[in-house]
Amino acid sequence: MNHFPIFLALSGRDVVLSGGGETALAKLRLLLKTTASITVYAASPSAAVVALADTGRIGLVRRALAPGDIGAARLFYAAEDDEKADARSAAIARREGALVNIVDNLAASDFLTPAIVDRDPVTVAIGTEGAAPVLARSIKADLEARLPAQLGRLARIAATFRSSARALAPGRARRRFWAEVFERAGPAAIEQGGAEAAIGALLDRHTRETAPDLAGHVDLVGAGPGDPELLTLKARRALDGADVVIHDRLVPQEILELARREAVILPVGKQGFGASARQEDINDLIVSHARSGAHVVRLKGGDPTIFGRLDEEISACEAAGVSWSVIPGITAASAAVASIGQSLTQRGRNGSLRLLTGHDIRGFAEHDWRALALPGAVAAIYMGKRSARFIQGRLMMHGAAAQTPVSVVENASLPTQKVRAATIAGLARAVEDTPEGTPAIILLGLGPRAATKALADQIERLG
Ligand code: SAH
């Protein structure tokens, strides 16, 4: 390690910068995040730098840096974009005792400025000693996505509980309290407002609890249509913290691999009409793990609120006194329309949209066929493979035009995605061609957008 990372106290201290152009401005933006007192030396500053000075937030001296200007400043930035001028100012600053950074000149600098993820007071500094700035940026982007935007506020509020949390036994009890503050209760409370009260109540509960085994929690999480990049950041975070992941058949391995290595992964796959884990058994599994103190992630394909039997699982949690929350996901219909370049609603065509199931507890599901048969009607039909012929018949019987466009999208969002363009007249045949066990959704009233060449290439045209 050639450069040692430290966090320097700058509150009320002087920082001097030479230069008044774009490079100087970029550094100034960063320095303005601190509470340092900043002075800029520039013979001809840009309008943006002048505007900053006009706000009073920085001091501006309209000439080049001269001996005696550094004063008590600890840090000096040479940002004149001119090698000779930078070297000259750097020499002055160094002689007068400041640590010097020459922008984009690592070799001639005393320190370098890291890439920063700012969740003040939580700050992450990333340095590669100039070896891989692109890598630093991508690590920064990863962390930006991973750390909640409100983390700083939460940390500040949490800090006010530091001394009262000493009431908890050191070690596991304290760790569990803080983990819950930062991973679960805190982020949720910040979103809803009232984080102080929530953390206070949490501390009370933890203090009162004699057994260190605290109650678990169940997150009912939407895993999206399959592409791991279509997971929400919240879903990812839940997976990061899960002790137990209970998942449906539709959730691909790649997503399960995002869970912690120590997490217990339990498949409870359900398949159309086929044999599968009974819902009661799934409920029992969820509840028993949560009761043993585990953070359970119940991971469901798409969005958990759409044909997901969510309410039964929530009721089971409630009956058992287990806390739960729902994390939405991208539903299959959204991924499917994206694949054909269409909208689910369109001004002048359809002002409403139906999400239908092909079968319900009684078998083939009945719907408002008359409304569905009207020109312009759009519906996304889930689990419609076995009932495609029935749906086709019902629509025709209620006067739907045989040539109404229909798209059948299998494995939406996955590399194996396949789109079949058909019409109501050819619906059953198009669906019959989709392989057994592959999820497919029927988009009634929507054909693939013809203009998209790449799409047209991978689309099979039928009936
Ligand atoms: N909660 C899920 C739906 C569960 S019902 C969601 O919001 O997407 C299961 C049905 O969803 C499947 O039979 C199929 O019709 C549809 N489905 C789920 N994932 C799909 C995908 N990647 N491609 C096409 N259809 C999908």
XYZ file of C-alpha atoms and ligand atoms in Angstrom:
489
model
C 0.000 0.000 0.000
C 1.739 3.159 -1.170
C -1.050 5.436 -0.053
C -2.527 5.201 3.415
C -6.239 6.076 3.625
C -7.248 8.439 6.433
C -10.245 10.686 7.071
C -8.968 14.193 7.653
C -10.796 16.630 9.970
C -11.510 19.676 7.801
C -14.215 21.412 9.763
C -13.375 25.110 9.863
C -9.890 24.506 8.413
C -8.487 26.183 5.362
C -8.129 24.480 2.001
C -6.565 26.298 -0.937
C -7.072 25.553 -4.626
C -5.440 27.125 -7.654
C -7.274 27.165 -10.970
C -10.626 28.472 -12.142
C -11.695 26.181 -14.997
C -13.547 22.853 -15.368
C -10.949 20.806 -13.485
C -10.983 23.205 -10.560
C -14.770 23.193 -10.539
C -14.927 19.382 -10.367
C -12.630 19.382 -7.307
C -14.574 22.260 -5.758
C -17.818 20.339 -6.009
C -16.230 17.565 -3.977
C -14.631 19.912 -1.440
C -17.934 21.692 -0.973
C -19.281 18.506 0.632
C -16.951 19.273 3.559
C -17.206 22.113 6.057
C -13.733 23.399 5.189
C -13.098 27.041 4.462
C -12.075 27.094 0.803
C -10.089 29.765 -1.028
C -9.581 29.690 -4.803
C -6.785 31.523 -6.633
C -7.531 32.093 -10.308
C -6.552 34.967 -12.606
C -9.507 34.343 -14.917
C -12.119 32.178 -13.193
C -15.010 30.669 -15.163
C -18.529 32.006 -14.662
C -19.408 28.908 -12.604
C -16.539 29.526 -10.181
C -17.493 33.206 -9.890
C -21.090 32.182 -9.198
C -19.897 29.911 -6.376
C -17.892 32.757 -4.896
C -20.966 34.997 -5.122
C -22.852 32.596 -2.848
C -20.173 33.215 -0.221
C -19.410 29.509 0.076
C -15.843 29.908 -1.261
C -13.344 32.771 -1.224
C -12.057 33.857 -4.649
C -8.805 35.762 -5.221
C -8.485 36.872 -8.846
C -4.803 36.320 -9.402
C -2.321 33.453 -9.475
C -1.202 31.928 -6.183
C 1.789 33.762 -4.683
C 4.139 33.064 -1.787
C 2.454 33.690 1.563
C -1.018 32.649 0.310
C -1.167 29.199 1.909
C -1.347 30.423 5.513
C -2.618 27.676 7.799
C -4.121 25.560 4.985
C -3.539 21.809 5.366
C -4.466 20.809 1.863
C -3.663 22.357 -1.461
C -5.070 21.396 -4.849
C -3.337 22.476 -8.064
C -6.058 22.385 -10.728
C -4.871 24.856 -13.330
C -4.778 22.322 -16.178
C -1.305 23.589 -17.071
C 1.681 21.525 -16.072
C 4.037 24.451 -15.521
C 1.576 26.578 -13.601
C 0.557 23.593 -11.433
C 4.197 22.794 -10.643
C 4.844 26.411 -9.680
C 1.837 26.642 -7.312
C 2.552 23.200 -5.886
C 6.094 24.282 -5.022
C 4.779 27.345 -3.164
C 2.202 25.300 -1.256
C 4.657 22.609 -0.297
C 7.195 25.182 0.906
C 4.473 26.668 3.097
C 3.620 23.326 4.684
C 0.481 22.061 2.899
C -0.061 18.565 1.531
C -0.286 18.912 -2.229
C -2.468 17.254 -4.806
C -1.885 18.060 -8.461
C -4.982 16.971 -10.313
C -4.272 14.068 -12.688
C -0.620 13.943 -11.675
C -0.287 11.143 -9.174
C 3.511 10.995 -9.229
C 3.911 14.652 -8.271
C 1.176 14.608 -5.572
C 1.489 14.027 -1.823
C -2.001 12.548 -1.607
C -4.741 11.489 -3.943
C -8.486 11.958 -3.789
C -10.385 8.656 -3.688
C -13.665 7.843 -5.394
C -16.255 8.587 -2.730
C -19.620 7.074 -1.861
C -21.269 9.736 0.236
C -23.877 8.770 2.808
C -22.642 11.357 5.279
C -21.672 10.567 8.044
C -21.046 7.185 6.401
C -18.359 7.705 3.788
C -16.709 5.040 1.667
C -13.417 5.970 0.014
C -12.108 3.843 -2.856
C -8.560 4.127 -4.100
C -6.592 2.149 -6.669
C -3.423 4.273 -6.454
C -4.179 5.431 -9.955
C -3.903 1.894 -11.330
C -7.521 1.404 -12.351
C -9.783 4.451 -12.186
C -12.421 2.578 -14.199
C -12.451 -0.173 -11.585
C -12.807 2.404 -8.813
C -15.803 3.861 -10.635
C -17.458 0.492 -11.039
C -16.916 -0.380 -7.360
C -18.409 2.991 -6.532
C -21.425 2.300 -8.737
C -21.936 -1.087 -7.027
C -21.820 0.483 -3.592
C -24.064 3.358 -4.620
C -26.655 0.787 -5.621
C -26.186 -1.319 -2.497
C -26.301 1.342 0.202
C -29.726 2.855 0.859
C -29.926 6.567 0.053
C -31.136 7.214 3.597
C -28.248 5.369 5.239
C -26.597 8.592 6.370
C -29.716 9.825 8.129
C -30.185 6.458 9.740
C -26.566 6.395 10.948
C -26.972 9.825 12.464
C -30.136 8.820 14.302
C -28.587 5.498 15.351
C -25.607 7.332 16.841
C -27.926 8.961 19.374
C -28.762 5.461 20.692
C -25.176 4.370 21.119
C -24.963 4.921 24.856
C -28.436 3.575 25.677
C -27.679 0.427 23.641
C -24.969 -0.390 26.197
C -27.851 -1.718 28.303
C -27.699 -4.776 26.049
C -25.134 -7.448 26.764
C -22.033 -6.955 24.630
C -21.582 -9.427 21.784
C -24.487 -11.221 20.152
C -27.330 -9.283 21.797
C -25.873 -5.940 20.798
C -24.961 -7.143 17.325
C -28.474 -8.405 16.719
C -29.925 -5.090 17.816
C -27.689 -3.066 15.505
C -28.162 -5.492 12.622
C -31.906 -5.049 12.947
C -31.518 -1.261 13.138
C -29.452 -1.051 9.969
C -30.864 -3.895 7.901
C -34.558 -4.002 8.688
C -36.337 -1.796 11.189
C -34.224 1.285 10.461
C -34.569 1.483 6.656
C -38.307 0.745 6.895
C -38.834 3.343 9.640
C -36.863 5.996 7.770
C -39.106 5.463 4.748
C -42.251 5.815 6.806
C -40.852 8.587 9.026
C -40.398 8.225 12.764
C -37.077 6.386 12.850
C -36.263 7.685 16.349
C -39.439 6.209 17.800
C -38.980 2.932 15.947
C -35.371 2.478 17.076
C -36.350 3.424 20.633
C -39.135 0.825 20.622
C -36.791 -1.755 19.163
C -34.221 -1.090 21.873
C -36.933 -1.459 24.525
C -37.952 -4.778 23.083
C -34.394 -6.059 22.895
C -33.690 -4.880 26.455
C -36.773 -6.568 27.838
C -36.188 -9.824 26.039
C -34.464 -12.236 28.390
C -33.722 -14.895 25.788
C -31.241 -13.594 23.218
C -33.215 -15.377 20.485
C -35.285 -12.611 18.999
C -38.211 -13.115 16.700
C -37.512 -13.641 13.032
C -39.065 -11.814 10.135
C -40.544 -12.777 6.789
C -39.947 -10.770 3.609
C -42.334 -11.762 0.834
C -40.205 -10.867 -2.140
C -40.819 -10.572 -5.873
C -37.904 -12.044 -7.812
C -39.023 -10.553 -11.133
C -39.450 -12.476 -14.386
C -36.086 -14.253 -14.284
C -33.341 -11.886 -15.421
C -31.318 -11.161 -12.248
C -30.863 -7.569 -13.420
C -34.596 -7.097 -13.083
C -34.459 -7.714 -9.338
C -35.130 -4.608 -7.278
C -32.373 -3.252 -5.057
C -34.590 -4.030 -2.091
C -34.987 -7.647 -3.141
C -31.226 -7.919 -3.444
C -30.726 -6.495 -0.014
C -33.275 -8.900 1.450
C -31.398 -11.797 -0.153
C -28.147 -10.464 1.268
C -29.550 -10.647 4.779
C -31.642 -13.810 4.567
C -30.982 -16.801 6.818
C -33.502 -18.909 4.909
C -34.727 -18.533 1.317
C -37.920 -20.377 0.411
C -38.462 -20.139 -3.327
C -40.788 -21.096 -6.162
C -39.854 -23.100 -9.196
C -39.788 -20.013 -11.408
C -36.865 -18.407 -9.564
C -33.665 -19.184 -11.492
C -30.442 -20.448 -9.931
C -28.597 -17.240 -10.819
C -30.878 -15.279 -8.496
C -30.621 -17.839 -5.693
C -26.856 -17.505 -5.870
C -27.190 -13.916 -4.712
C -28.188 -15.156 -1.261
C -25.554 -15.359 1.479
C -23.398 -18.446 1.294
C -24.610 -19.560 4.740
C -28.306 -19.163 3.852
C -30.508 -22.272 3.758
C -32.188 -22.509 0.346
C -35.469 -24.409 0.221
C -37.365 -25.033 -3.046
C -41.125 -25.429 -2.743
C -41.848 -25.529 -6.470
C -45.393 -25.536 -7.646
C -46.254 -26.447 -11.156
C -49.578 -25.640 -12.777
C -51.979 -28.506 -12.066
C -49.158 -30.846 -11.080
C -48.207 -32.276 -7.714
C -46.284 -29.902 -5.482
C -45.748 -28.804 -1.922
C -49.138 -28.054 -0.371
C -49.751 -24.405 0.482
C -50.331 -25.325 4.138
C -46.933 -27.016 4.246
C -45.293 -23.954 2.691
C -46.986 -21.719 5.258
C -45.781 -23.983 8.084
C -42.249 -23.958 6.711
C -42.157 -20.151 6.510
C -43.597 -19.692 9.982
C -41.453 -22.309 11.702
C -38.225 -20.793 10.381
C -39.287 -17.275 11.313
C -40.263 -18.460 14.788
C -36.833 -19.908 15.315
C -35.493 -16.382 14.832
C -34.525 -16.570 11.158
C -34.845 -13.801 8.605
C -36.895 -15.638 5.986
C -37.090 -14.513 2.372
C -40.093 -16.024 0.636
C -39.045 -15.559 -2.965
C -41.719 -15.665 -5.665
C -41.492 -15.268 -9.430
C -42.538 -11.883 -10.830
C -44.512 -9.760 -8.390
C -45.690 -11.529 -5.238
C -49.080 -9.802 -5.341
C -50.011 -11.239 -8.728
C -51.226 -14.849 -8.731
C -48.819 -15.478 -5.889
C -51.052 -16.803 -3.063
C -49.553 -14.022 -1.020
C -52.508 -13.481 1.274
C -52.452 -17.041 2.536
C -48.832 -16.659 3.563
C -49.447 -13.267 5.174
C -52.362 -14.730 7.125
C -50.151 -17.584 8.328
C -47.530 -15.060 9.511
C -50.158 -12.984 11.256
C -51.708 -16.003 12.942
C -48.262 -16.940 14.242
C -47.431 -13.372 15.343
C -44.515 -13.182 12.913
C -43.668 -9.781 11.378
C -43.722 -9.594 7.585
C -43.278 -7.170 4.718
C -43.846 -7.287 0.968
C -41.178 -6.326 -1.561
C -42.720 -5.877 -5.015
C -41.205 -7.272 -8.197
C -41.528 -6.855 -11.947
C -44.370 -9.007 -13.127
C -44.207 -11.319 -16.161
C -46.634 -9.119 -18.120
C -44.225 -6.161 -17.900
C -41.302 -8.240 -19.110
C -43.398 -9.767 -21.889
C -44.632 -6.476 -23.375
C -41.107 -5.103 -23.131
C -39.989 -7.984 -25.338
C -42.444 -7.085 -28.095
C -41.902 -3.333 -27.823
C -45.497 -2.582 -26.874
C -47.275 -0.787 -24.053
C -49.792 -2.448 -21.779
C -52.036 0.595 -22.136
C -52.296 3.033 -25.009
C -54.224 6.259 -25.404
C -57.133 5.677 -27.756
C -56.718 1.885 -27.766
C -57.139 0.606 -24.220
C -57.577 2.635 -21.073
C -57.713 -0.468 -18.948
C -55.784 -3.685 -18.715
C -56.746 -7.085 -17.381
C -54.462 -9.552 -15.706
C -56.127 -12.945 -16.000
C -55.395 -16.448 -14.907
C -56.042 -19.279 -17.341
C -57.163 -21.555 -14.565
C -58.472 -21.153 -11.056
C -59.423 -23.539 -8.264
C -62.329 -24.901 -10.301
C -60.349 -25.477 -13.507
C -60.500 -23.237 -16.577
C -61.271 -19.757 -15.310
C -64.313 -17.783 -16.505
C -63.909 -14.068 -17.206
C -65.825 -11.162 -18.699
C -65.447 -12.570 -22.224
C -67.727 -9.963 -23.783
C -65.457 -7.136 -22.642
C -62.357 -9.078 -23.618
C -63.737 -9.661 -27.127
C -64.165 -5.935 -27.824
C -61.761 -4.302 -30.301
C -58.728 -2.797 -28.557
C -59.077 -4.902 -25.401
C -55.755 -5.907 -23.886
C -55.158 -8.683 -21.359
C -52.160 -10.534 -20.022
C -53.098 -14.131 -19.433
C -50.994 -15.960 -16.836
C -50.963 -19.755 -16.572
C -52.930 -19.877 -19.798
C -51.218 -22.721 -21.602
C -53.658 -25.513 -20.852
C -56.696 -23.323 -21.252
C -55.622 -21.647 -24.519
C -58.171 -23.574 -26.605
C -60.905 -22.791 -24.104
C -59.955 -19.085 -24.069
C -59.872 -18.990 -27.869
C -63.335 -20.588 -28.030
C -64.859 -18.243 -25.467
C -63.456 -15.149 -27.209
C -64.735 -16.214 -30.637
C -68.107 -17.106 -29.166
C -68.380 -13.575 -27.779
C -67.619 -11.978 -31.127
C -63.888 -11.316 -31.025
C -62.359 -10.706 -34.464
C -60.427 -13.797 -35.512
C -57.546 -11.623 -36.688
C -57.076 -9.849 -33.320
C -53.339 -9.941 -32.611
C -52.010 -12.147 -29.842
C -48.433 -12.699 -28.656
C -47.266 -15.694 -26.694
C -44.060 -14.943 -24.813
C -42.204 -17.769 -23.139
C -39.311 -17.287 -20.698
C -39.748 -13.500 -20.857
C -36.534 -11.615 -19.935
C -34.387 -14.773 -20.033
C -31.812 -15.645 -22.700
C -34.200 -18.449 -23.751
C -37.025 -15.970 -24.353
C -39.206 -16.750 -27.336
C -42.017 -14.730 -28.851
C -44.742 -16.227 -31.028
C -46.903 -13.811 -32.946
C -50.371 -15.162 -33.616
C -54.015 -14.155 -33.830
C -56.989 -15.293 -31.817
C -57.731 -17.791 -34.589
C -54.280 -19.343 -34.147
C -53.942 -18.932 -30.383
C -54.320 -22.568 -29.350
C -51.827 -23.744 -31.963
C -49.268 -21.095 -30.945
C -49.537 -22.099 -27.315
C -49.325 -25.825 -28.030
C -45.860 -25.246 -29.450
C -44.466 -23.893 -26.180
C -42.604 -26.664 -24.374
C -44.037 -28.281 -21.251
C -42.773 -26.728 -18.006
C -41.714 -23.446 -19.639
C -43.509 -20.360 -18.302
C -45.408 -18.512 -20.992
C -47.742 -15.573 -20.936
C -50.387 -14.719 -23.524
C -50.780 -11.074 -24.472
C -54.254 -10.689 -25.883
C -54.720 -7.734 -28.251
C -51.004 -7.064 -28.694
C -48.805 -8.076 -31.607
C -45.083 -7.457 -31.711
C -44.179 -3.949 -32.859
C -43.368 -4.635 -36.483
C -40.738 -1.975 -36.956
C -38.216 -3.568 -34.628
C -35.996 -5.635 -36.844
C -34.167 -7.452 -34.044
C -37.502 -8.493 -32.626
C -38.874 -9.596 -35.951
C -35.880 -11.878 -36.352
C -36.604 -13.863 -33.229
C -40.322 -14.002 -33.585
C -42.154 -16.929 -35.062
C -45.249 -15.950 -36.966
C -48.260 -18.210 -36.694
C -51.996 -18.154 -37.574
N -46.264 -13.698 -9.632
C -45.907 -14.006 -11.001
C -46.925 -14.874 -11.673
C -47.089 -16.233 -11.047
S -48.195 -17.245 -11.932
C -45.682 -12.703 -11.782
O -46.009 -11.627 -11.277
O -45.159 -12.773 -12.882
C -47.101 -18.121 -12.988
C -47.295 -17.694 -14.419
O -46.646 -16.461 -14.650
C -46.714 -18.629 -15.440
O -47.584 -19.718 -15.701
C -46.600 -17.730 -16.643
O -47.843 -17.544 -17.261
C -46.224 -16.421 -16.000
N -44.775 -16.189 -16.003
C -43.975 -16.044 -14.943
N -42.711 -15.799 -15.338
C -42.713 -15.754 -16.680
C -41.725 -15.514 -17.669
N -40.457 -15.278 -17.362
N -42.117 -15.544 -18.957
C -43.379 -15.768 -19.308
N -44.357 -15.990 -18.411
C -44.036 -15.995 -17.115
